[in-house]
Amino acid sequence: MKKPPSHEPDEELSVTPPKKWAAGVPAVTHALEYSLEETSVRRTGTTLLTMNQVGGIDCPGCAWADPSPGHRHLNEYCENGAKHINDEATTRRVTADFFRRHSVSELGQRSDLWLNQQGRLTEPMVKRDGSDHYEPISWHDALGLLAGELKALDSPDEAVFYTSGRVSNEAAFLLQLFARVFGTNNLPDCSNMCHESSGFALHETLGTGKGSVSLEDIHHADLIFLVGQNPGTNHPRQLSALEEAKGNGARVIAVNTLPEAGLLRFKNPQKARGVVGNGVQIADRFLHIRSGGDLALFQGLNRLLLEAEDARPGTVLDHEFIMSNTSGFEEFARHARTVAWEDILTATDLTREEIEAVRDEVLRSKRVIVCWAMGVTQQKHGVPTVREIVNFLLLRGNLGKAGAGTCPVRGHSNVQGDRTMGIWEQMPDSFLDRLEREFGFQPPRAHGLDSVNSIKAMHEGRVKVFLGVAGNFVRAAPDSAFTEDAMRRCGFTAHISTKLNRSHTVCGRTALILPTLGRTELDTQATGEQFVTVENSMSEVHTSYGRLKPASKLLLSEVAILARLAVRTLDGRGGIPWEQFEADYGAIRDRISNVVPGLHQFNRRVVRPGGIRLPNPVNEGIYPTPVGKALFSCNAWEMSSAPEGHLLLQTLRSHDQWNTIPYTENDRYRGIHGSRRVVMVNPDDMDRLGLAEGQRVDLVSVWADDVLRRAEDFKVVSYPTSAGCAAAYYPETNVLLPLDSVAATSNQPTAKGIVVRLEPTV
Ligand SMILES: Nc1nc2c(c(=O)[nH]1)N[C@H]1C(S)=C(S)[C@@H](COP(=O)(O)OP(=O)(O)OC[C@H]3O[C@@H](n4cnc5c(=O)[nH]c(N)nc54)[C@H](O)[C@@H]3O)O[C@H]1N2
Ligand SMILES: Nc1nc2c(c(=O)[nH]1)N[C@H]1C(S)=C(S)[C@@H](COP(=O)(O)OP(=O)(O)OC[C@H]3O[C@@H](n4cnc5c(=O)[nH]c(N)nc54)[C@H](O)[C@@H]3O)O[C@H]1N2
Ligand code: SF4
Ligand SMILES: [Mo]
């Protein structure tokens, strides 16, 4: 077993120029350095060689799709995928002795990085009311304690069940079934903080919340937009797909507040050309947009397309598509023509010529795809921005045909699958009806609590028990101080986790740590070895087989923990064969077949190479909206603006972290080393605000309430952010996000576009 470092890192900040390319040889060597440090050579080989292969382990990183089975490389993973898998496969262990040596309050002082570096959790632990230490507890007693707390509640709605998107389909299906038989729809998830705005907007306009494109579509598009997305770090194999598309003649337009390395150039480590040459230029055009300006950009673009049609009638818009598939065009067109250019140019900080050049690219293209991620969804106008993107695609019939469509690029490897399985506080009646028919109980129909509303309810004492299945809720959620307070007010918290994180140290009066198998590990149950299934960003459902010996003999799988919890809590209610589900995951999939449309004969079909692609109605020309057509929408907006002396802050990921978990203090592509407490500011803004490189500042956010939200002791780094816009890492900055600052209608926290001032500290 490797020993974890016992000290916090104490490196000094050093800054080098940002990189202009991503994912070549240095990327590969960095991944291997990380692997060898964390695990043994043999474990690294076992995991990496089967990663993303048929019959192997699905990468626990992002949700990007794998090429079809005949087209995979021997090394079908990226640098970051290798880091994520090895972070789980580490040979470091957190034992009962560790918790004897470290009190909960002491662990609460430790950094996210240090907590994660301690290694894998190995046995169930309990922190009893009044104690400051976790102590060992048997599985039987731990689950009995949690079941007892749940049964003692006055109402099932006094519990919430949080899911993070690494959870398998099988475990997610059991969790939502358990919660609903128990009597609540309180199923908040990480998706509430991730692509909720996409889901809302796509559902409203197209009748389905998922993206429409496949990897093949990307390969065969003429024009691909990458909006508010950093693929070089967060979806690295997307760059291989873009490289292929470019080889087929595609053009790429990147829209971002930062000139991210992966958007500029890509050196493909899987190709000799990538290793020795200059790589491929990814973005043919880069729009250095102002924070929150994307709605205005697409509106301006739509207006230009309408005007181009006026000038050359019958040549620009796809009238046939609009007539037969859409509704609301006239009203949309009237509205789009009224948007003032002055407002568009101020909101985007682009020139009219730049937007006109994009229009010309669009006019030359027959098949257009728009990809987007957190730069779009985590904004106040996230929902209308996605709706405007849909307007843009509808105008030229760029939906439901090969090489065109919507591509919300999902985060966690199974975040989309968890939703398919029913993890959502607002599942539609059609799903609940099928659940009712299949299991013969009446699921609750009232909507449950999402992430933000769960925090409010915990704070007000309306929720008393919190169960987190994967994830790190207190760090992922906004308004850290308020959220931590909310968590501490819970009588009882429990986390099913692979690794130690801050949510274990900021906990209820009584708290459980329920350690679980990771996706890399062999999962053996009464009927033998089990596999699980996951769904990627392109709606492909496929298998994942664990390969490694479990980190500890005392680990249970997520499925086993949830099945046993259900047995202990429900006392036979619903007559559901939980023991059978634990013994044979195929029995769960048989039931999923009957509940989830598109997954009929799940067991038989999912084991085929490549798995099952869930149908997207849009690709069959079906739009399940109330009027049965795709809806154009009119989207009004207010300019995001920061008062004089303030900046619009985005909170984002470094190259070396997985969401709330930093792996190191470095962000190689951005040239930042040795510290994460940095704020990237445009040099002109630094001059205007009188800030010097390396100056120490506190970040203070400005919001309608009187609460002081301060993130202390950051260093200013001069960086080519767009004017008036700053960037700093998450989760260190979550303390600045007001809980009430959410995207309209989706209730998604606005992790981008926060108004802040930088207060020099010395
Ligand atoms: N290595 C690694 N991979 C990951 C993750 C990870 O933490 N680490 N997390 C996973 C998860 S859960 C998710 S959701 C995805 C997230 O993937 P991304 O969405 O790429 O994640 P962020 O780091 O939030 O980066 C947001 C991007 O949007 C840009 N941006 C910010 N504001 C605006 C704006 O107003 N307009 C435009 N056009 N651009 C803007 C930022 O400059 C940045 O490039 O990644 C997944 N993959
Ligand atoms: N300020 C700000 N806040 C944000 C964001 C942002 O951009 N800015 N992004 C938001 C987004 S997009 C997301 S998705 C959320 C992420 O929020 P979460 O999904 O809640 O957080 P993660 O950091 O992915 O969770 C990591 C923890 O998951 C556990 N874990 C890992 N693998 C497994 C497993 O296989 N099983 C189990 N049971 N546990 C496991 C480990 O204990 C690990 O510590 O954060 C959101 N919060
Ligand atoms: S692109 Fe995403 S899914 Fe693919 S190997 Fe990298 S992290 Fe894993
Ligand atoms: Mo995410």
mmCIF file of N, CA, C and O in Angstrom, residues 3 14 40 57 62 111 113 194 225 360 373 392 453 558 597-598 627 633 681 691 717 748:
data_model
loop_
_atom_site.group_PDB
_atom_site.id
_atom_site.type_symbol
_atom_site.label_atom_id
_atom_site.label_comp_id
_atom_site.label_asym_id
_atom_site.label_seq_id
_atom_site.Cartn_x
_atom_site.Cartn_y
_atom_site.Cartn_z
ATOM 1 N N LYS A 3 1.900 5.084 0.790
ATOM 2 C CA LYS A 3 1.537 6.013 1.865
ATOM 3 C C LYS A 3 1.122 7.353 1.263
ATOM 4 O O LYS A 3 1.789 7.867 0.368
ATOM 5 N N SER A 14 3.633 29.631 -9.805
ATOM 6 C CA SER A 14 4.449 30.096 -10.928
ATOM 7 C C SER A 14 3.584 30.087 -12.178
ATOM 8 O O SER A 14 2.700 29.236 -12.331
ATOM 9 N N SER A 40 0.054 0.735 -8.647
ATOM 10 C CA SER A 40 1.150 -0.088 -9.142
ATOM 11 C C SER A 40 1.103 -0.153 -10.667
ATOM 12 O O SER A 40 0.084 0.112 -11.281
ATOM 13 N N ILE A 57 -13.773 -1.618 -19.106
ATOM 14 C CA ILE A 57 -14.293 -0.634 -18.147
ATOM 15 C C ILE A 57 -14.673 0.635 -18.894
ATOM 16 O O ILE A 57 -13.878 1.148 -19.674
ATOM 17 N N CYS A 62 -15.562 11.653 -18.332
ATOM 18 C CA CYS A 62 -16.674 12.388 -18.920
ATOM 19 C C CYS A 62 -17.584 11.468 -19.734
ATOM 20 O O CYS A 62 -17.333 10.274 -19.862
ATOM 21 N N SER A 111 -7.604 20.397 2.969
ATOM 22 C CA SER A 111 -8.025 20.802 1.618
ATOM 23 C C SER A 111 -8.711 19.633 0.908
ATOM 24 O O SER A 111 -8.535 18.465 1.265
ATOM 25 N N LEU A 113 -7.909 18.586 -1.932
ATOM 26 C CA LEU A 113 -6.834 17.804 -2.551
ATOM 27 C C LEU A 113 -6.294 16.781 -1.554
ATOM 28 O O LEU A 113 -6.141 15.598 -1.865
ATOM 29 N N CYS A 194 -25.720 21.181 -13.711
ATOM 30 C CA CYS A 194 -24.849 20.900 -14.849
ATOM 31 C C CYS A 194 -25.551 21.239 -16.172
ATOM 32 O O CYS A 194 -25.317 22.304 -16.738
ATOM 33 N N PHE A 225 -20.077 24.173 -34.119
ATOM 34 C CA PHE A 225 -19.854 25.231 -33.129
ATOM 35 C C PHE A 225 -19.476 24.582 -31.797
ATOM 36 O O PHE A 225 -20.095 23.591 -31.397
ATOM 37 N N ASP A 360 -21.724 33.888 -42.906
ATOM 38 C CA ASP A 360 -21.270 33.394 -44.211
ATOM 39 C C ASP A 360 -20.853 31.925 -44.130
ATOM 40 O O ASP A 360 -21.116 31.145 -45.036
ATOM 41 N N ALA A 373 -21.601 23.507 -23.476
ATOM 42 C CA ALA A 373 -21.514 22.964 -22.110
ATOM 43 C C ALA A 373 -21.694 24.094 -21.095
ATOM 44 O O ALA A 373 -22.534 24.981 -21.301
ATOM 45 N N PHE A 392 -31.810 28.737 -34.101
ATOM 46 C CA PHE A 392 -30.755 28.817 -35.128
ATOM 47 C C PHE A 392 -30.720 27.532 -35.971
ATOM 48 O O PHE A 392 -30.641 27.583 -37.205
ATOM 49 N N ASN A 453 -33.277 23.682 -3.964
ATOM 50 C CA ASN A 453 -34.393 23.649 -3.014
ATOM 51 C C ASN A 453 -34.145 22.674 -1.863
ATOM 52 O O ASN A 453 -34.668 22.868 -0.760
ATOM 53 N N GLU A 558 -22.777 -0.423 -4.930
ATOM 54 C CA GLU A 558 -23.881 0.537 -4.728
ATOM 55 C C GLU A 558 -25.218 -0.189 -4.777
ATOM 56 O O GLU A 558 -26.126 0.092 -3.982
ATOM 57 N N PRO A 597 -38.664 3.334 -22.021
ATOM 58 C CA PRO A 597 -38.856 3.138 -23.459
ATOM 59 C C PRO A 597 -37.500 3.054 -24.169
ATOM 60 O O PRO A 597 -36.574 3.781 -23.832
ATOM 61 N N GLY A 598 -37.403 2.154 -25.110
ATOM 62 C CA GLY A 598 -36.147 2.028 -25.878
ATOM 63 C C GLY A 598 -35.196 1.002 -25.298
ATOM 64 O O GLY A 598 -34.227 0.616 -25.934
ATOM 65 N N VAL A 627 -47.815 20.608 -29.171
ATOM 66 C CA VAL A 627 -48.437 20.750 -30.496
ATOM 67 C C VAL A 627 -47.859 19.770 -31.519
ATOM 68 O O VAL A 627 -48.221 19.797 -32.692
ATOM 69 N N SER A 633 -38.956 30.039 -30.535
ATOM 70 C CA SER A 633 -39.247 30.805 -29.317
ATOM 71 C C SER A 633 -38.713 32.222 -29.454
ATOM 72 O O SER A 633 -37.787 32.484 -30.221
ATOM 73 N N VAL A 681 -7.294 37.563 -14.849
ATOM 74 C CA VAL A 681 -7.884 38.855 -15.215
ATOM 75 C C VAL A 681 -7.189 39.372 -16.469
ATOM 76 O O VAL A 681 -5.969 39.237 -16.617
ATOM 77 N N LEU A 691 -4.503 46.769 -10.601
ATOM 78 C CA LEU A 691 -4.023 45.509 -10.023
ATOM 79 C C LEU A 691 -2.700 45.107 -10.670
ATOM 80 O O LEU A 691 -2.501 45.329 -11.866
ATOM 81 N N VAL A 717 -3.601 36.807 -11.750
ATOM 82 C CA VAL A 717 -2.773 36.363 -12.867
ATOM 83 C C VAL A 717 -3.295 37.048 -14.124
ATOM 84 O O VAL A 717 -4.492 37.004 -14.407
ATOM 85 N N GLN A 748 -31.021 26.241 -12.138
ATOM 86 C CA GLN A 748 -29.619 25.803 -12.109
ATOM 87 C C GLN A 748 -28.748 26.929 -11.569
ATOM 88 O O GLN A 748 -28.838 28.078 -12.018
#
